GROMACS .gro file of C-alpha atoms in nm:
model
  187
    1UNK     CA    1  -0.009  -4.175   7.304
    2UNK     CA    2   0.333  -4.110   7.447
    3UNK     CA    3   0.467  -3.790   7.602
    4UNK     CA    4   0.832  -3.781   7.705
    5UNK     CA    5   0.841  -4.160   7.675
    6UNK     CA    6   0.542  -4.219   7.901
    7UNK     CA    7   0.186  -4.323   7.815
    8UNK     CA    8  -0.023  -4.009   7.860
    9UNK     CA    9  -0.365  -3.848   7.822
   10UNK     CA   10  -0.468  -3.489   7.763
   11UNK     CA   11  -0.724  -3.342   8.004
   12UNK     CA   12  -0.910  -3.014   7.999
   13UNK     CA   13  -0.985  -2.815   8.312
   14UNK     CA   14  -0.985  -2.461   8.444
   15UNK     CA   15  -0.725  -2.241   8.604
   16UNK     CA   16  -0.837  -2.053   8.915
   17UNK     CA   17  -0.920  -1.749   8.702
   18UNK     CA   18  -1.149  -1.964   8.480
   19UNK     CA   19  -0.904  -1.973   8.186
   20UNK     CA   20  -0.882  -2.305   8.003
   21UNK     CA   21  -0.619  -2.538   8.150
   22UNK     CA   22  -0.470  -2.824   7.952
   23UNK     CA   23  -0.295  -3.094   8.154
   24UNK     CA   24  -0.101  -3.397   8.043
   25UNK     CA   25  -0.162  -3.687   8.282
   26UNK     CA   26  -0.009  -4.032   8.313
   27UNK     CA   27  -0.188  -4.359   8.252
   28UNK     CA   28  -0.245  -4.359   8.630
   29UNK     CA   29  -0.426  -4.023   8.603
   30UNK     CA   30  -0.156  -3.830   8.783
   31UNK     CA   31  -0.065  -3.490   8.641
   32UNK     CA   32   0.264  -3.487   8.455
   33UNK     CA   33   0.246  -3.130   8.336
   34UNK     CA   34   0.016  -2.831   8.299
   35UNK     CA   35   0.074  -2.701   7.946
   36UNK     CA   36  -0.114  -2.373   7.956
   37UNK     CA   37  -0.076  -2.057   8.156
   38UNK     CA   38  -0.368  -1.885   8.327
   39UNK     CA   39  -0.436  -1.628   8.056
   40UNK     CA   40  -0.578  -1.297   8.160
   41UNK     CA   41  -0.945  -1.221   8.120
   42UNK     CA   42  -1.056  -1.073   7.789
   43UNK     CA   43  -1.086  -0.728   7.945
   44UNK     CA   44  -0.715  -0.741   8.032
   45UNK     CA   45  -0.620  -0.832   7.677
   46UNK     CA   46  -0.372  -0.579   7.542
   47UNK     CA   47  -0.429  -0.488   7.179
   48UNK     CA   48  -0.141  -0.616   6.970
   49UNK     CA   49   0.049  -0.341   6.791
   50UNK     CA   50   0.024  -0.351   6.415
   51UNK     CA   51  -0.306  -0.540   6.410
   52UNK     CA   52  -0.639  -0.403   6.298
   53UNK     CA   53  -0.919  -0.336   6.545
   54UNK     CA   54  -1.112  -0.627   6.392
   55UNK     CA   55  -0.821  -0.868   6.449
   56UNK     CA   56  -0.772  -0.747   6.807
   57UNK     CA   57  -1.147  -0.785   6.870
   58UNK     CA   58  -1.127  -1.142   6.738
   59UNK     CA   59  -0.851  -1.225   6.989
   60UNK     CA   60  -1.044  -1.057   7.271
   61UNK     CA   61  -1.355  -1.266   7.193
   62UNK     CA   62  -1.152  -1.587   7.172
   63UNK     CA   63  -1.005  -1.511   7.514
   64UNK     CA   64  -1.352  -1.446   7.652
   65UNK     CA   65  -1.477  -1.784   7.526
   66UNK     CA   66  -1.157  -1.971   7.623
   67UNK     CA   67  -1.093  -2.067   7.261
   68UNK     CA   68  -0.732  -1.956   7.272
   69UNK     CA   69  -0.464  -2.080   7.511
   70UNK     CA   70  -0.130  -1.940   7.619
   71UNK     CA   71   0.167  -2.174   7.631
   72UNK     CA   72   0.516  -2.095   7.757
   73UNK     CA   73   0.743  -2.082   7.453
   74UNK     CA   74   1.018  -2.249   7.657
   75UNK     CA   75   0.807  -2.566   7.646
   76UNK     CA   76   0.826  -2.666   7.277
   77UNK     CA   77   0.763  -3.034   7.361
   78UNK     CA   78   0.417  -2.953   7.496
   79UNK     CA   79   0.338  -2.731   7.198
   80UNK     CA   80   0.436  -2.999   6.946
   81UNK     CA   81   0.253  -3.269   7.144
   82UNK     CA   82  -0.071  -3.068   7.155
   83UNK     CA   83  -0.041  -2.988   6.785
   84UNK     CA   84   0.023  -3.352   6.692
   85UNK     CA   85  -0.281  -3.460   6.894
   86UNK     CA   86  -0.502  -3.204   6.719
   87UNK     CA   87  -0.569  -2.990   7.027
   88UNK     CA   88  -0.418  -2.660   6.912
   89UNK     CA   89  -0.369  -2.515   6.565
   90UNK     CA   90  -0.026  -2.553   6.409
   91UNK     CA   91   0.018  -2.180   6.354
   92UNK     CA   92   0.053  -1.949   6.651
   93UNK     CA   93  -0.223  -1.684   6.668
   94UNK     CA   94   0.008  -1.427   6.828
   95UNK     CA   95   0.301  -1.401   7.064
   96UNK     CA   96   0.374  -1.193   7.373
   97UNK     CA   97   0.752  -1.174   7.360
   98UNK     CA   98   0.773  -0.989   7.693
   99UNK     CA   99   0.608  -1.283   7.873
  100UNK     CA  100   0.753  -1.551   7.645
  101UNK     CA  101   0.406  -1.686   7.574
  102UNK     CA  102   0.261  -1.808   7.246
  103UNK     CA  103  -0.116  -1.799   7.202
  104UNK     CA  104  -0.277  -2.076   7.000
  105UNK     CA  105  -0.633  -2.133   6.881
  106UNK     CA  106  -0.801  -2.457   6.978
  107UNK     CA  107  -0.891  -2.683   6.687
  108UNK     CA  108  -1.258  -2.745   6.606
  109UNK     CA  109  -1.245  -3.093   6.765
  110UNK     CA  110  -1.088  -2.949   7.079
  111UNK     CA  111  -1.354  -2.675   7.095
  112UNK     CA  112  -1.632  -2.936   7.078
  113UNK     CA  113  -1.475  -3.139   7.357
  114UNK     CA  114  -1.402  -2.830   7.566
  115UNK     CA  115  -1.773  -2.754   7.559
  116UNK     CA  116  -1.855  -3.105   7.683
  117UNK     CA  117  -1.570  -3.140   7.933
  118UNK     CA  118  -1.521  -2.795   8.083
  119UNK     CA  119  -1.823  -2.578   8.018
  120UNK     CA  120  -2.077  -2.826   8.152
  121UNK     CA  121  -1.881  -3.023   8.409
  122UNK     CA  122  -1.920  -2.837   8.739
  123UNK     CA  123  -2.224  -3.030   8.857
  124UNK     CA  124  -2.081  -3.362   8.740
  125UNK     CA  125  -1.755  -3.296   8.925
  126UNK     CA  126  -1.944  -3.230   9.247
  127UNK     CA  127  -2.162  -3.540   9.200
  128UNK     CA  128  -1.875  -3.782   9.135
  129UNK     CA  129  -1.652  -3.630   9.403
  130UNK     CA  130  -1.937  -3.690   9.647
  131UNK     CA  131  -1.967  -4.054   9.533
  132UNK     CA  132  -1.596  -4.114   9.599
  133UNK     CA  133  -1.623  -3.955   9.942
  134UNK     CA  134  -1.930  -4.167  10.022
  135UNK     CA  135  -1.748  -4.480   9.911
  136UNK     CA  136  -1.465  -4.405  10.155
  137UNK     CA  137  -1.709  -4.309  10.430
  138UNK     CA  138  -1.875  -4.651  10.407
  139UNK     CA  139  -1.574  -4.854  10.295
  140UNK     CA  140  -1.500  -5.027  10.626
  141UNK     CA  141  -1.848  -5.014  10.778
  142UNK     CA  142  -2.007  -5.358  10.736
  143UNK     CA  143  -2.355  -5.222  10.816
  144UNK     CA  144  -2.323  -4.973  10.529
  145UNK     CA  145  -2.225  -5.223  10.260
  146UNK     CA  146  -2.527  -5.136  10.048
  147UNK     CA  147  -2.441  -4.763  10.056
  148UNK     CA  148  -2.079  -4.838   9.962
  149UNK     CA  149  -2.187  -5.061   9.674
  150UNK     CA  150  -2.426  -4.796   9.548
  151UNK     CA  151  -2.149  -4.534   9.540
  152UNK     CA  152  -1.907  -4.784   9.382
  153UNK     CA  153  -2.157  -4.875   9.110
  154UNK     CA  154  -2.215  -4.510   9.019
  155UNK     CA  155  -1.840  -4.462   8.986
  156UNK     CA  156  -1.800  -4.790   8.794
  157UNK     CA  157  -2.066  -4.673   8.546
  158UNK     CA  158  -1.831  -4.394   8.431
  159UNK     CA  159  -1.576  -4.653   8.313
  160UNK     CA  160  -1.326  -4.541   8.577
  161UNK     CA  161  -1.081  -4.825   8.658
  162UNK     CA  162  -1.225  -4.947   8.986
  163UNK     CA  163  -0.889  -5.070   9.117
  164UNK     CA  164  -0.787  -4.703   9.158
  165UNK     CA  165  -1.085  -4.662   9.389
  166UNK     CA  166  -1.018  -4.977   9.588
  167UNK     CA  167  -0.643  -4.923   9.625
  168UNK     CA  168  -0.619  -4.545   9.663
  169UNK     CA  169  -0.666  -4.278   9.925
  170UNK     CA  170  -0.976  -4.059   9.914
  171UNK     CA  171  -0.837  -3.728   9.783
  172UNK     CA  172  -0.603  -3.904   9.538
  173UNK     CA  173  -0.896  -4.098   9.398
  174UNK     CA  174  -1.106  -3.781   9.365
  175UNK     CA  175  -0.828  -3.617   9.160
  176UNK     CA  176  -0.780  -3.926   8.943
  177UNK     CA  177  -1.152  -3.960   8.878
  178UNK     CA  178  -1.178  -3.595   8.775
  179UNK     CA  179  -0.883  -3.634   8.538
  180UNK     CA  180  -1.041  -3.952   8.402
  181UNK     CA  181  -1.364  -3.763   8.331
  182UNK     CA  182  -1.181  -3.473   8.164
  183UNK     CA  183  -0.985  -3.678   7.912
  184UNK     CA  184  -0.979  -3.545   7.560
  185UNK     CA  185  -1.058  -3.803   7.295
  186UNK     CA  186  -0.800  -3.804   7.018
  187UNK     CA  187  -0.940  -3.885   6.674
   0.00000   0.00000   0.00000
């Protein structure tokens, strides 16, 4: 898929405050853009005027479960791109005009993938980051060839393009591998 004329992927992650983050990354797994803002926690959600208590509760719960994302309304390209790829609903859930942020529900497909990619990925991230670091630790040590190959094979088993590992620098490769693992599949 193309974004701003460049081959791109959509990746899920987390902002520092645990809110769902949606990034668009290049074919080289380098971040092009972060689409979402770090939405406030559900307990900071301000009831929207003119809405029923039930509707406000629904928004609060969606924020709690990270099933709603905030996107800067000055970034219509990202909004349209995410809608076209089936990540967010076409209709905006609600808008905070003071902040210039539109809040959108995730689609059912996106919710399923969010559960797989974000909710259960902490241990996997640590494991694969460790494998990359071990690979670089043993990369130039002839006596540790077996250890390097073991780490390389574990990384290769993910489907990660191995040339990124062999040609990159350690921290760059860690970031690329994590983006690779957090790709959203577009159906």
